[in-house]
Steps between C-alpha positions, in 0.01 A plus 500: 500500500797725609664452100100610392503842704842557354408463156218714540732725652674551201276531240556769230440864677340611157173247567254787603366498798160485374589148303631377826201620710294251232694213539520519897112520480492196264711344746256626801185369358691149397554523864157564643314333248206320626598567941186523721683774699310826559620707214359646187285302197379696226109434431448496152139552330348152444242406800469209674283446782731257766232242660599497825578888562100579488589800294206708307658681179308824398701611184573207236719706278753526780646161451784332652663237247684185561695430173809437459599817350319655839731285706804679376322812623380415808924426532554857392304576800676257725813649467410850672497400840386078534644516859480813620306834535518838308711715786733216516788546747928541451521143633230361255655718190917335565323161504282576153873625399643187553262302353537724198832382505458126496584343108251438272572124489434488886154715466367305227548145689295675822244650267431140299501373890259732634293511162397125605341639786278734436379636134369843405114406541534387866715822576218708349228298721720530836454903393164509444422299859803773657244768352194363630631437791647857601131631358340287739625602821302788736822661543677558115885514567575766190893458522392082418292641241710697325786200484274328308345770312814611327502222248137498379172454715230306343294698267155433737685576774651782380216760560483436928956459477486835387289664721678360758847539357417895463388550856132575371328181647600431924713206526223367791204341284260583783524906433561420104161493381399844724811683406413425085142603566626831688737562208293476168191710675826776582560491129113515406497833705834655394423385120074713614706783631769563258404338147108490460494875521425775241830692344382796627567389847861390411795750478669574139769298639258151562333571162834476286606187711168322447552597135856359448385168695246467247734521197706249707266237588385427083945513492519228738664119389356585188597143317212324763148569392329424817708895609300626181134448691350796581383378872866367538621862419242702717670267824841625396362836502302501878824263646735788403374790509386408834826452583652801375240706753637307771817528462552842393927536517514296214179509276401297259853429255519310178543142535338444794218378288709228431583418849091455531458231240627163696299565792198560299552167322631273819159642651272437239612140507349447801146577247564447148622127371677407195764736321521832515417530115140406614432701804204749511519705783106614402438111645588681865264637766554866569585338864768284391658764262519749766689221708684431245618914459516526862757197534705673223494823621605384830782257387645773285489720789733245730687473202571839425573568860848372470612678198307816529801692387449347141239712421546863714646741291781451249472108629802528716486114628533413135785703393685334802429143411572583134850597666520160681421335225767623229764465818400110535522434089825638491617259781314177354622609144732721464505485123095602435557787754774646295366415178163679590710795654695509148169534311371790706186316634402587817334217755233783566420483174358173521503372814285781604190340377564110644529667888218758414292170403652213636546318142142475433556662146827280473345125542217339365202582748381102552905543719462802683284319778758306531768708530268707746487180752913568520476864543234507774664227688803770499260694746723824543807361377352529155689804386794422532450160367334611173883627437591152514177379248512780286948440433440111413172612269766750350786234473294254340571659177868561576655372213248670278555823654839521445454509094285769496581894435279788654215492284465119533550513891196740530265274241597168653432644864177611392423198385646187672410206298301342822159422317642113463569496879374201708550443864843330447641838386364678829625298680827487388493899552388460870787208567780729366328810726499282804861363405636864464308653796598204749856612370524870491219649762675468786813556371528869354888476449413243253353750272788738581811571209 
């Protein structure tokens, strides 16, 4: 084993780091593959209702799937943290380290001896009972939650995980049901007060905002028709202008629309069946769709709470992730950093948008859920870990990058050829992100000249 280490001691310096970050996660999921450890699984889309877990699925186009191709994902989702927890201590990272270093003759033997074990379908059962189980209790322990959370919740568990995860619905189960019937009649009243009202009663200031949010909402994931209803759009409009009265330092800024449309879907699956292509919202009570707006309104709220700086003037939480973000690239990869820097491109100039809207214009929408299970299982970490997402989304296309002059930078940027993108490639962005922030984080003199 000694001779391994050495020789992977002193391999070439010019691999990239990036190439060796892959192959070490290979050589992590090889690893892992198949261990009925607490860790993370990725749930994929194809449902299946597990006999003895008593489980009642609401939304059949959330799906997990159990194909082979699936099995390599729910790998991709082993590797993050299949023994561990998110804030994982220094003892816990030096023994990931040396395991890291182990030869890839020596990780492949224990990975075709664990594989024997366990497979990918049981792993994503054990999760779903894990799930159910934490649900269950009378007393929710959130921290538990979120361990599991990070790498995917169920899709018809998703709507009460992220009520919970966000702080909105009590972790006790006895106050749960009050404290969600307190809530939505708040947001009835506030919704009475401040948007069923004549313009003459609003200031010049209210009316222009109300008119900008309704140029927004018809703007809003324009590729997915169900955005194009006109009910769907008149919910944008109450949720956030609503929430631009209430929270007055800020106002209502472009792009929050965006940040809207996930809970609006995750909570109309708790209603509607079947894809997303075929949901009416005109099928809804007036009841449910105001509890649907009120749980939106107040989950953007929580959200929004820890980054209010985004969106107060000139967006000054932005511009200082934008920093921390070209800082980390040029650490990871030198070469894109400089070749970027060469061309004249700015990160503001493109990054700008993926922090203002957290990727939802970047990735296909039927992903964004699922990339939204990771971020609010971040709780108020998640700033500084979309750094870490947003540099491996970046560095997926490093090679690519690297070819292109000015003009071709700012096109390609624009538009990121992510339309293809299943939950493999997601995935594969979050493992790097957890790699690099498990790495660097805690370590500031790693990102140091």
């Amino acid at each position: 084993m000694n001779n391994n280490i050495q020789g992977e001691d002193h391999q070439p310096k010019k691999e990239s780091l990036d190439s060796r970050f892959n192959q070490t996660l290979r050589n992590v999921q090889g690893l892992l593959k198949g261990r009925s450890i607490p860790g993370k699984v990725l749930l994929t889309r194809r449902l299946e209702l597990f006999d003895n877990s008593g489980i009642q699925h609401q939304s059949p186009s959330y799906q997990r799937s159990y194909s082979q191709n699936d099995a390599a994902r729910s790998n991709d989702a082993d590797k993050y943290m299949e023994g561990g927890v998110r804030n994982t201590n220094n003892s816990d990272i030096n023994a990931t380290v040396n395991k890291l270093r182990t030869s890839a003759s020596n990780i492949e033997t224990s990975a075709r001896e664990v594989k024997s074990v366990m497979g990918a379908r049981s792993t994503d059962s054990a999760r779903v009972l894990k799930f159910t189980k934490e649900l269950s209790g009378q007393m929710i322990v959130v921290e538990r939650l979120r361990e599991l959370a990070w790498s995917g919740i169920p899709p018809y568990m998703r709507p009460d995980v992220w009520r919970l995860l966000l702080g909105y619905a009590p972790p006790n189960s006895d106050r749960r049901e009050g404290v969600l019937r307190r809530k939505r009649l708040e947001y009835l009243d506030c919704v009475a007060q401040f948007y069923d009202i004549p313009d003459a009663e609003r200031s010049d200031d209210e009316i222009n905002m109300l008119c900008q949010i309704a140029v927004d909402c018809p703007r809003t994931v324009p590729d997915v028709a169900f955005f194009q209803q006109a009910q769907v759009q008149k919910s944008l409009e109450r949720i956030l202008y609503t929430w631009a009265i209430r929270h007055p330092a800020s106002g209502y800024v472009q792009g929050i629309n965006d940040l809207v449309t996930p809970f609006l879907v995750v909570f109309l699956s708790e209603y509607l069946d079947g894809s997303i292509d075929s949901w009416s919202i005109s099928e809804l009570s007036s009841a449910n769709i105001s509890n649907i707006e009120a749980d939106c309104y107040w989950c953007l709220s929580q959200l929004l709470d820890g980054m209010q700086d985004h969106y107060t003037f000139a967006q000054p939480g932005i511009q200082r992730l934008v920093f921390k973000l070209k800082e980390l690239v040029r650490r990871i990869d030198e070469p894109v950093s400089r070749h970027v820097e060469d061309q004249g491109l700015e990160f503001l100039q493109f990054a700008f948008r993926w922090f203002n809207c957290l990727l939802i214009r970047e990735i296909p929408f039927h992903l964004v859920t699922r990339l939204w299970d990771t971020y609010l299982a971040e709780g108020d970490a998640l700033p500084d870990f979309l750094v870490y997402i947003f540099a491996s989304f970046l560095l997926t296309w490093s090679e690519t990058l690297q070819k292109l002059d000015f003009q071709e930078l700012v096109m390609f940027l624009q538009h990121l050829p992510t339309h293809n993108w299943t939950y493999q490639e997601l995935e594969m962005v979050l493992s790097r992100a957890y790699m690099w922030h498990s790495m660097f984080n805690n370590s500031p003199s790693h990102l140091a000249s």
